[in-house]
Amino acid sequence: MTQRTLVLIKPDAVRRGLVGSVLTRFEAKGLSIVAMEQRHIDAAQADAHYAEHVERDFYPPLRDFVTSGPMVALVLEGDEAIEVVRGLNGATDGRKAAPGTIRGDLSLSNRENLVHGSDSPESAKREIALWFPNL
Ligand code: IDP
Ligand code: MG
């Protein structure tokens, strides 16, 4: 089933010059880029994106992190794109993510883990509408 998913290449990846490396993995897998834009979000936009996490202990430093510099936001499309991207991204904690995944190969952090991918069709719909309302 063809799906669309919202991906963020987070500020750590932009700072580290890893945007190209991360994009290459998605493209090499066969996913299509439907939309892509560099964005530097404010706290209100971070709260909207991470609505499910705003009360969590880890959220204030996460908000500081995602507002600390530009991110690259994109919508990817392909067969089972939501689950495929989550698999390519790897487990949340880069220290524990499997080698071969983006986080497993390139992140050593639970917070600064390079990428976001929508976790369900409902999340993808909500996040795509939030980031790319014209799609
Ligand atoms: P996900 O990005 O793998 O879906 P979520 O649980 O949705 O993970 O958490 C959102 C983001 O919050 C993570 O990608 C990571 O940047 C950060 N995060 C999650 N859990 C922790 C934690 O325990 N400590 C620090 N940061 C965390
Ligand atoms: Mg999540």
Tab-separated table of N, CA and C and ligand atoms in Angstrom:
chain	number	residue	atom	x	y	z
A	1	MET	N	0.837	-1.203	0.000
A	1	MET	CA	0.000	0.000	0.000
A	1	MET	C	0.874	1.257	0.000
A	2	THR	N	0.656	2.128	-0.959
A	2	THR	CA	1.437	3.371	-1.007
A	2	THR	C	1.017	4.291	0.134
A	3	GLN	N	2.014	4.784	0.856
A	3	GLN	CA	1.762	5.699	1.973
A	3	GLN	C	2.673	6.908	1.859
A	4	ARG	N	2.274	7.965	2.586
A	4	ARG	CA	3.143	9.125	2.779
A	4	ARG	C	3.484	9.235	4.259
A	5	THR	N	4.684	9.704	4.558
A	5	THR	CA	5.112	9.878	5.937
A	5	THR	C	5.913	11.159	6.080
A	6	LEU	N	5.851	11.728	7.279
A	6	LEU	CA	6.574	12.977	7.554
A	6	LEU	C	7.906	12.632	8.196
A	7	VAL	N	8.962	13.131	7.598
A	7	VAL	CA	10.317	12.907	8.101
A	7	VAL	C	10.944	14.251	8.445
A	8	LEU	N	11.632	14.284	9.575
A	8	LEU	CA	12.453	15.452	9.916
A	8	LEU	C	13.898	14.998	10.008
A	9	ILE	N	14.773	15.721	9.340
A	9	ILE	CA	16.211	15.547	9.534
A	9	ILE	C	16.590	16.626	10.540
A	10	LYS	N	16.877	16.180	11.772
A	10	LYS	CA	16.905	17.057	12.943
A	10	LYS	C	18.158	17.951	12.956
A	11	PRO	N	18.168	18.959	13.868
A	11	PRO	CA	19.280	19.924	13.851
A	11	PRO	C	20.668	19.318	14.041
A	12	ASP	N	20.766	18.198	14.760
A	12	ASP	CA	22.092	17.570	14.916
A	12	ASP	C	22.617	17.086	13.571
A	13	ALA	N	21.732	16.535	12.751
A	13	ALA	CA	22.146	16.050	11.430
A	13	ALA	C	22.558	17.208	10.523
A	14	VAL	N	21.802	18.314	10.609
A	14	VAL	CA	22.153	19.481	9.785
A	14	VAL	C	23.521	20.025	10.224
A	15	ARG	N	23.705	20.180	11.543
A	15	ARG	CA	24.984	20.700	12.065
A	15	ARG	C	26.159	19.820	11.692
A	16	ARG	N	25.920	18.505	11.689
A	16	ARG	CA	27.006	17.560	11.431
A	16	ARG	C	27.243	17.316	9.935
A	17	GLY	N	26.460	17.963	9.100
A	17	GLY	CA	26.654	17.786	7.656
A	17	GLY	C	26.208	16.425	7.157
A	18	LEU	N	25.156	15.876	7.797
A	18	LEU	CA	24.703	14.528	7.454
A	18	LEU	C	23.401	14.505	6.655
A	19	VAL	N	22.928	15.690	6.225
A	19	VAL	CA	21.663	15.722	5.473
A	19	VAL	C	21.766	14.836	4.226
A	20	GLY	N	22.824	14.985	3.488
A	20	GLY	CA	22.995	14.204	2.259
A	20	GLY	C	23.046	12.710	2.547
A	21	SER	N	23.804	12.328	3.566
A	21	SER	CA	23.922	10.899	3.910
A	21	SER	C	22.577	10.305	4.291
A	22	VAL	N	21.788	11.068	5.052
A	22	VAL	CA	20.477	10.570	5.484
A	22	VAL	C	19.531	10.475	4.288
A	23	LEU	N	19.520	11.525	3.466
A	23	LEU	CA	18.643	11.516	2.285
A	23	LEU	C	18.987	10.373	1.344
A	24	THR	N	20.277	10.114	1.192
A	24	THR	CA	20.726	9.031	0.314
A	24	THR	C	20.115	7.699	0.721
A	25	ARG	N	20.021	7.478	2.023
A	25	ARG	CA	19.461	6.199	2.481
A	25	ARG	C	17.989	6.071	2.096
A	26	PHE	N	17.235	7.158	2.270
A	26	PHE	CA	15.814	7.100	1.903
A	26	PHE	C	15.661	6.931	0.387
A	27	GLU	N	16.439	7.672	-0.364
A	27	GLU	CA	16.343	7.571	-1.824
A	27	GLU	C	16.790	6.199	-2.317
A	28	ALA	N	17.873	5.695	-1.739
A	28	ALA	CA	18.391	4.393	-2.173
A	28	ALA	C	17.376	3.287	-1.895
A	29	LYS	N	16.588	3.459	-0.845
A	29	LYS	CA	15.567	2.465	-0.508
A	29	LYS	C	14.443	2.450	-1.537
A	30	GLY	N	14.284	3.563	-2.270
A	30	GLY	CA	13.245	3.641	-3.291
A	30	GLY	C	12.102	4.573	-2.955
A	31	LEU	N	12.224	5.273	-1.829
A	31	LEU	CA	11.177	6.229	-1.444
A	31	LEU	C	11.288	7.498	-2.285
A	32	SER	N	10.135	8.104	-2.575
A	32	SER	CA	10.115	9.340	-3.367
A	32	SER	C	9.959	10.543	-2.456
A	33	ILE	N	10.642	11.621	-2.815
A	33	ILE	CA	10.512	12.878	-2.084
A	33	ILE	C	9.357	13.668	-2.699
A	34	VAL	N	8.299	13.855	-1.898
A	34	VAL	CA	7.101	14.566	-2.360
A	34	VAL	C	7.226	16.061	-2.069
A	35	ALA	N	7.868	16.389	-0.950
A	35	ALA	CA	8.081	17.785	-0.546
A	35	ALA	C	9.307	17.821	0.351
A	36	MET	N	10.024	18.939	0.318
A	36	MET	CA	11.207	19.050	1.173
A	36	MET	C	11.535	20.528	1.367
A	37	GLU	N	11.778	20.906	2.625
A	37	GLU	CA	12.089	22.303	2.908
A	37	GLU	C	12.886	22.405	4.195
A	38	GLN	N	13.848	23.302	4.229
A	38	GLN	CA	14.570	23.554	5.477
A	38	GLN	C	13.754	24.531	6.318
A	39	ARG	N	13.583	24.200	7.601
A	39	ARG	CA	12.785	25.027	8.502
A	39	ARG	C	13.494	25.156	9.846
A	40	HIS	N	13.429	26.335	10.428
A	40	HIS	CA	13.909	26.557	11.794
A	40	HIS	C	12.676	26.899	12.626
A	41	ILE	N	12.187	25.940	13.413
A	41	ILE	CA	10.901	26.107	14.087
A	41	ILE	C	11.066	26.794	15.443
A	42	ASP	N	9.942	27.381	15.908
A	42	ASP	CA	9.922	27.987	17.246
A	42	ASP	C	9.270	27.012	18.237
A	43	ALA	N	9.203	27.449	19.511
A	43	ALA	CA	8.707	26.554	20.557
A	43	ALA	C	7.260	26.134	20.305
A	44	ALA	N	6.430	27.047	19.812
A	44	ALA	CA	5.019	26.710	19.570
A	44	ALA	C	4.896	25.619	18.505
A	45	GLN	N	5.722	25.717	17.481
A	45	GLN	CA	5.673	24.680	16.441
A	45	GLN	C	6.192	23.346	16.965
A	46	ALA	N	7.210	23.404	17.818
A	46	ALA	CA	7.720	22.175	18.436
A	46	ALA	C	6.628	21.524	19.279
A	47	ASP	N	5.905	22.338	20.064
A	47	ASP	CA	4.836	21.796	20.906
A	47	ASP	C	3.735	21.158	20.054
A	48	ALA	N	3.430	21.771	18.923
A	48	ALA	CA	2.393	21.217	18.050
A	48	ALA	C	2.853	19.882	17.457
A	49	HIS	N	4.100	19.847	17.012
A	49	HIS	CA	4.601	18.604	16.421
A	49	HIS	C	4.646	17.480	17.453
A	50	TYR	N	5.163	17.806	18.652
A	50	TYR	CA	5.330	16.794	19.702
A	50	TYR	C	4.198	16.855	20.729
A	51	ALA	N	2.970	17.128	20.276
A	51	ALA	CA	1.825	17.280	21.193
A	51	ALA	C	1.716	16.114	22.176
A	52	GLU	N	2.003	14.897	21.694
A	52	GLU	CA	1.851	13.716	22.574
A	52	GLU	C	2.914	13.674	23.669
A	53	HIS	N	3.973	14.473	23.545
A	53	HIS	CA	5.095	14.390	24.489
A	53	HIS	C	5.263	15.621	25.368
A	54	VAL	N	4.439	16.645	25.212
A	54	VAL	CA	4.737	17.919	25.887
A	54	VAL	C	4.768	17.813	27.411
A	55	GLU	N	4.086	16.838	27.989
A	55	GLU	CA	4.103	16.691	29.458
A	55	GLU	C	5.226	15.779	29.956
A	56	ARG	N	5.974	15.188	29.041
A	56	ARG	CA	6.993	14.216	29.460
A	56	ARG	C	8.230	14.925	30.000
A	57	ASP	N	8.933	14.238	30.930
A	57	ASP	CA	10.153	14.793	31.523
A	57	ASP	C	11.191	15.147	30.461
A	58	PHE	N	11.269	14.336	29.425
A	58	PHE	CA	12.308	14.559	28.422
A	58	PHE	C	11.952	15.672	27.442
A	59	TYR	N	10.719	16.228	27.571
A	59	TYR	CA	10.306	17.177	26.542
A	59	TYR	C	11.028	18.532	26.566
A	60	PRO	N	11.205	19.201	27.737
A	60	PRO	CA	11.856	20.529	27.673
A	60	PRO	C	13.216	20.517	26.964
A	61	PRO	N	14.111	19.582	27.295
A	61	PRO	CA	15.368	19.566	26.523
A	61	PRO	C	15.178	19.156	25.066
A	62	LEU	N	14.150	18.341	24.808
A	62	LEU	CA	13.865	17.982	23.407
A	62	LEU	C	13.416	19.225	22.636
A	63	ARG	N	12.577	20.041	23.282
A	63	ARG	CA	12.123	21.271	22.621
A	63	ARG	C	13.309	22.194	22.344
A	64	ASP	N	14.208	22.328	23.346
A	64	ASP	CA	15.402	23.162	23.130
A	64	ASP	C	16.210	22.641	21.939
A	65	PHE	N	16.330	21.330	21.879
A	65	PHE	CA	17.111	20.717	20.796
A	65	PHE	C	16.484	20.972	19.424
A	66	VAL	N	15.180	20.719	19.297
A	66	VAL	CA	14.580	20.828	17.951
A	66	VAL	C	14.390	22.269	17.491
A	67	THR	N	14.522	23.213	18.446
A	67	THR	CA	14.458	24.626	18.056
A	67	THR	C	15.859	25.251	17.971
A	68	SER	N	16.902	24.436	18.146
A	68	SER	CA	18.268	24.967	18.261
A	68	SER	C	18.901	25.323	16.922
A	69	GLY	N	18.274	24.937	15.836
A	69	GLY	CA	18.835	25.211	14.512
A	69	GLY	C	17.909	24.662	13.455
A	70	PRO	N	18.243	24.881	12.197
A	70	PRO	CA	17.353	24.411	11.132
A	70	PRO	C	17.264	22.897	11.047
A	71	MET	N	16.099	22.470	10.618
A	71	MET	CA	15.861	21.067	10.288
A	71	MET	C	15.465	21.003	8.818
A	72	VAL	N	15.537	19.810	8.246
A	72	VAL	CA	14.994	19.593	6.912
A	72	VAL	C	13.749	18.721	7.071
A	73	ALA	N	12.613	19.277	6.686
A	73	ALA	CA	11.337	18.556	6.768
A	73	ALA	C	11.009	18.006	5.394
A	74	LEU	N	10.555	16.764	5.346
A	74	LEU	CA	10.188	16.205	4.052
A	74	LEU	C	9.025	15.238	4.184
A	75	VAL	N	8.325	15.088	3.100
A	75	VAL	CA	7.306	14.062	2.987
A	75	VAL	C	7.838	13.025	2.008
A	76	LEU	N	7.879	11.778	2.477
A	76	LEU	CA	8.332	10.672	1.640
A	76	LEU	C	7.149	9.788	1.296
A	77	GLU	N	7.192	9.208	0.112
A	77	GLU	CA	6.103	8.354	-0.368
A	77	GLU	C	6.664	7.049	-0.901
A	78	GLY	N	5.921	5.987	-0.632
A	78	GLY	CA	6.297	4.685	-1.180
A	78	GLY	C	5.477	3.582	-0.534
A	79	ASP	N	5.717	2.354	-0.980
A	79	ASP	CA	5.003	1.204	-0.428
A	79	ASP	C	5.341	1.067	1.064
A	80	GLU	N	4.320	1.064	1.896
A	80	GLU	CA	4.496	0.915	3.354
A	80	GLU	C	5.493	1.923	3.919
A	81	ALA	N	5.469	3.138	3.403
A	81	ALA	CA	6.506	4.130	3.726
A	81	ALA	C	6.638	4.402	5.224
A	82	ILE	N	5.531	4.357	5.959
A	82	ILE	CA	5.597	4.700	7.386
A	82	ILE	C	6.483	3.702	8.130
A	83	GLU	N	6.188	2.421	7.961
A	83	GLU	CA	6.967	1.388	8.648
A	83	GLU	C	8.377	1.279	8.063
A	84	VAL	N	8.495	1.449	6.765
A	84	VAL	CA	9.820	1.362	6.131
A	84	VAL	C	10.746	2.444	6.677
A	85	VAL	N	10.238	3.668	6.803
A	85	VAL	CA	11.079	4.761	7.339
A	85	VAL	C	11.435	4.502	8.799
A	86	ARG	N	10.489	4.049	9.598
A	86	ARG	CA	10.787	3.736	11.002
A	86	ARG	C	11.894	2.683	11.078
A	87	GLY	N	11.846	1.712	10.177
A	87	GLY	CA	12.897	0.689	10.152
A	87	GLY	C	14.244	1.245	9.759
A	88	LEU	N	14.253	2.095	8.748
A	88	LEU	CA	15.521	2.720	8.331
A	88	LEU	C	16.068	3.614	9.442
A	89	ASN	N	15.175	4.321	10.160
A	89	ASN	CA	15.629	5.219	11.232
A	89	ASN	C	16.258	4.432	12.374
A	90	GLY	N	15.669	3.298	12.747
A	90	GLY	CA	16.166	2.502	13.866
A	90	GLY	C	15.530	2.914	15.180
A	91	ALA	N	15.890	2.209	16.248
A	91	ALA	CA	15.321	2.465	17.576
A	91	ALA	C	15.638	3.888	18.024
A	92	THR	N	14.769	4.421	18.898
A	92	THR	CA	14.880	5.820	19.325
A	92	THR	C	16.269	6.153	19.871
A	93	ASP	N	16.788	5.307	20.735
A	93	ASP	CA	18.081	5.563	21.382
A	93	ASP	C	19.214	5.129	20.445
A	94	GLY	N	19.946	6.107	19.958
A	94	GLY	CA	21.030	5.813	19.011
A	94	GLY	C	22.069	4.852	19.558
A	95	ARG	N	22.213	4.823	20.879
A	95	ARG	CA	23.196	3.913	21.480
A	95	ARG	C	22.758	2.473	21.355
A	96	LYS	N	21.430	2.275	21.248
A	96	LYS	CA	20.880	0.913	21.217
A	96	LYS	C	20.374	0.516	19.837
A	97	ALA	N	20.245	1.492	18.947
A	97	ALA	CA	19.719	1.205	17.608
A	97	ALA	C	20.661	0.257	16.864
A	98	ALA	N	20.077	-0.612	16.062
A	98	ALA	CA	20.861	-1.637	15.369
A	98	ALA	C	21.783	-1.012	14.326
A	99	PRO	N	23.015	-1.532	14.239
A	99	PRO	CA	23.882	-1.129	13.125
A	99	PRO	C	23.162	-1.384	11.799
A	100	GLY	N	23.387	-0.503	10.839
A	100	GLY	CA	22.678	-0.599	9.562
A	100	GLY	C	21.547	0.392	9.483
A	101	THR	N	21.045	0.817	10.645
A	101	THR	CA	20.024	1.870	10.656
A	101	THR	C	20.710	3.240	10.728
A	102	ILE	N	19.939	4.286	10.413
A	102	ILE	CA	20.510	5.638	10.441
A	102	ILE	C	20.988	5.970	11.848
A	103	ARG	N	20.118	5.763	12.838
A	103	ARG	CA	20.509	6.072	14.217
A	103	ARG	C	21.601	5.120	14.704
A	104	GLY	N	21.492	3.863	14.343
A	104	GLY	CA	22.480	2.876	14.791
A	104	GLY	C	23.863	3.141	14.234
A	105	ASP	N	23.917	3.672	13.040
A	105	ASP	CA	25.222	3.933	12.416
A	105	ASP	C	25.774	5.305	12.774
A	106	LEU	N	24.896	6.284	13.052
A	106	LEU	CA	25.350	7.684	13.062
A	106	LEU	C	25.041	8.457	14.338
A	107	SER	N	24.307	7.865	15.288
A	107	SER	CA	23.956	8.594	16.520
A	107	SER	C	24.374	7.814	17.754
A	108	LEU	N	24.842	8.545	18.746
A	108	LEU	CA	25.225	7.958	20.038
A	108	LEU	C	24.397	8.585	21.161
A	109	SER	N	23.182	8.986	20.829
A	109	SER	CA	22.370	9.754	21.774
A	109	SER	C	20.913	9.318	21.733
A	110	ASN	N	20.262	9.421	22.881
A	110	ASN	CA	18.838	9.142	22.982
A	110	ASN	C	18.010	10.325	22.483
A	111	ARG	N	18.552	11.528	22.596
A	111	ARG	CA	17.828	12.731	22.174
A	111	ARG	C	18.267	13.166	20.777
A	112	GLU	N	19.559	13.299	20.594
A	112	GLU	CA	20.080	13.791	19.316
A	112	GLU	C	20.246	12.592	18.385
A	113	ASN	N	19.102	12.167	17.862
A	113	ASN	CA	19.059	10.911	17.113
A	113	ASN	C	18.723	11.127	15.635
A	114	LEU	N	19.014	12.317	15.140
A	114	LEU	CA	19.135	12.612	13.704
A	114	LEU	C	17.843	12.710	12.892
A	115	VAL	N	16.875	11.856	13.199
A	115	VAL	CA	15.702	11.773	12.322
A	115	VAL	C	14.419	11.568	13.116
A	116	HIS	N	13.336	12.020	12.522
A	116	HIS	CA	11.974	11.721	12.986
A	116	HIS	C	11.237	11.053	11.841
A	117	GLY	N	10.391	10.087	12.170
A	117	GLY	CA	9.468	9.517	11.190
A	117	GLY	C	8.127	9.280	11.849
A	118	SER	N	7.052	9.604	11.155
A	118	SER	CA	5.702	9.387	11.698
A	118	SER	C	5.548	7.931	12.132
A	119	ASP	N	4.785	7.725	13.234
A	119	ASP	CA	4.708	6.364	13.784
A	119	ASP	C	3.451	5.587	13.413
A	120	SER	N	2.518	6.193	12.690
A	120	SER	CA	1.269	5.503	12.309
A	120	SER	C	0.616	6.306	11.182
A	121	PRO	N	-0.348	5.712	10.490
A	121	PRO	CA	-1.060	6.473	9.456
A	121	PRO	C	-1.738	7.724	10.024
A	122	GLU	N	-2.278	7.615	11.244
A	122	GLU	CA	-2.943	8.773	11.863
A	122	GLU	C	-1.924	9.875	12.146
A	123	SER	N	-0.763	9.501	12.687
A	123	SER	CA	0.298	10.487	12.949
A	123	SER	C	0.788	11.109	11.654
A	124	ALA	N	0.954	10.292	10.629
A	124	ALA	CA	1.443	10.808	9.355
A	124	ALA	C	0.478	11.850	8.793
A	125	LYS	N	-0.804	11.549	8.864
A	125	LYS	CA	-1.811	12.486	8.354
A	125	LYS	C	-1.742	13.807	9.121
A	126	ARG	N	-1.689	13.710	10.442
A	126	ARG	CA	-1.655	14.911	11.293
A	126	ARG	C	-0.370	15.708	11.045
A	127	GLU	N	0.763	15.027	10.999
A	127	GLU	CA	2.054	15.712	10.870
A	127	GLU	C	2.234	16.318	9.474
A	128	ILE	N	1.783	15.630	8.439
A	128	ILE	CA	1.892	16.189	7.085
A	128	ILE	C	1.033	17.453	6.986
A	129	ALA	N	-0.162	17.409	7.589
A	129	ALA	CA	-1.040	18.598	7.569
A	129	ALA	C	-0.406	19.758	8.329
A	130	LEU	N	0.316	19.438	9.407
A	130	LEU	CA	0.958	20.477	10.218
A	130	LEU	C	2.142	21.108	9.476
A	131	TRP	N	2.957	20.289	8.843
A	131	TRP	CA	4.199	20.784	8.230
A	131	TRP	C	4.002	21.259	6.790
A	132	PHE	N	3.110	20.577	6.075
A	132	PHE	CA	2.901	20.890	4.657
A	132	PHE	C	1.400	20.995	4.379
A	133	PRO	N	0.761	22.054	4.892
A	133	PRO	CA	-0.696	22.155	4.768
A	133	PRO	C	-1.193	22.223	3.329
A	134	ASN	N	-0.322	22.525	2.392
A	134	ASN	CA	-0.771	22.610	1.001
A	134	ASN	C	-0.777	21.266	0.282
A	135	LEU	N	-0.262	20.235	0.923
A	135	LEU	CA	-0.247	18.916	0.248
A	135	LEU	C	-1.619	18.240	0.320
B	1	IDP	P1	10.735	8.288	18.042
B	1	IDP	O1	11.391	9.537	17.466
B	1	IDP	O2	11.615	7.086	17.849
B	1	IDP	O3	9.323	8.090	17.560
B	1	IDP	P2	9.574	9.161	20.575
B	1	IDP	O4	9.366	8.257	21.751
B	1	IDP	O5	8.379	9.582	19.801
B	1	IDP	O6	10.676	8.490	19.640
B	1	IDP	O7	10.325	10.453	21.143
B	1	IDP	C1	10.442	11.609	20.340
B	1	IDP	C2	11.852	12.118	20.422
B	1	IDP	O8	12.117	12.544	21.768
B	1	IDP	C3	12.948	11.078	20.147
B	1	IDP	O9	13.207	10.911	18.775
B	1	IDP	C4	14.134	11.675	20.867
B	1	IDP	O10	14.724	12.754	20.107
B	1	IDP	C5	13.472	12.277	22.100
B	1	IDP	N1	13.444	11.329	23.233
B	1	IDP	C6	12.620	10.282	23.411
B	1	IDP	N2	12.851	9.652	24.563
B	1	IDP	C7	13.844	10.329	25.157
B	1	IDP	C8	14.546	10.171	26.404
B	1	IDP	O11	14.269	9.275	27.204
B	1	IDP	N3	15.550	11.060	26.660
B	1	IDP	C9	15.853	12.064	25.797
B	1	IDP	N4	15.225	12.252	24.623
B	1	IDP	C10	14.234	11.399	24.302
B	2	MG	MG	7.671	9.330	17.911
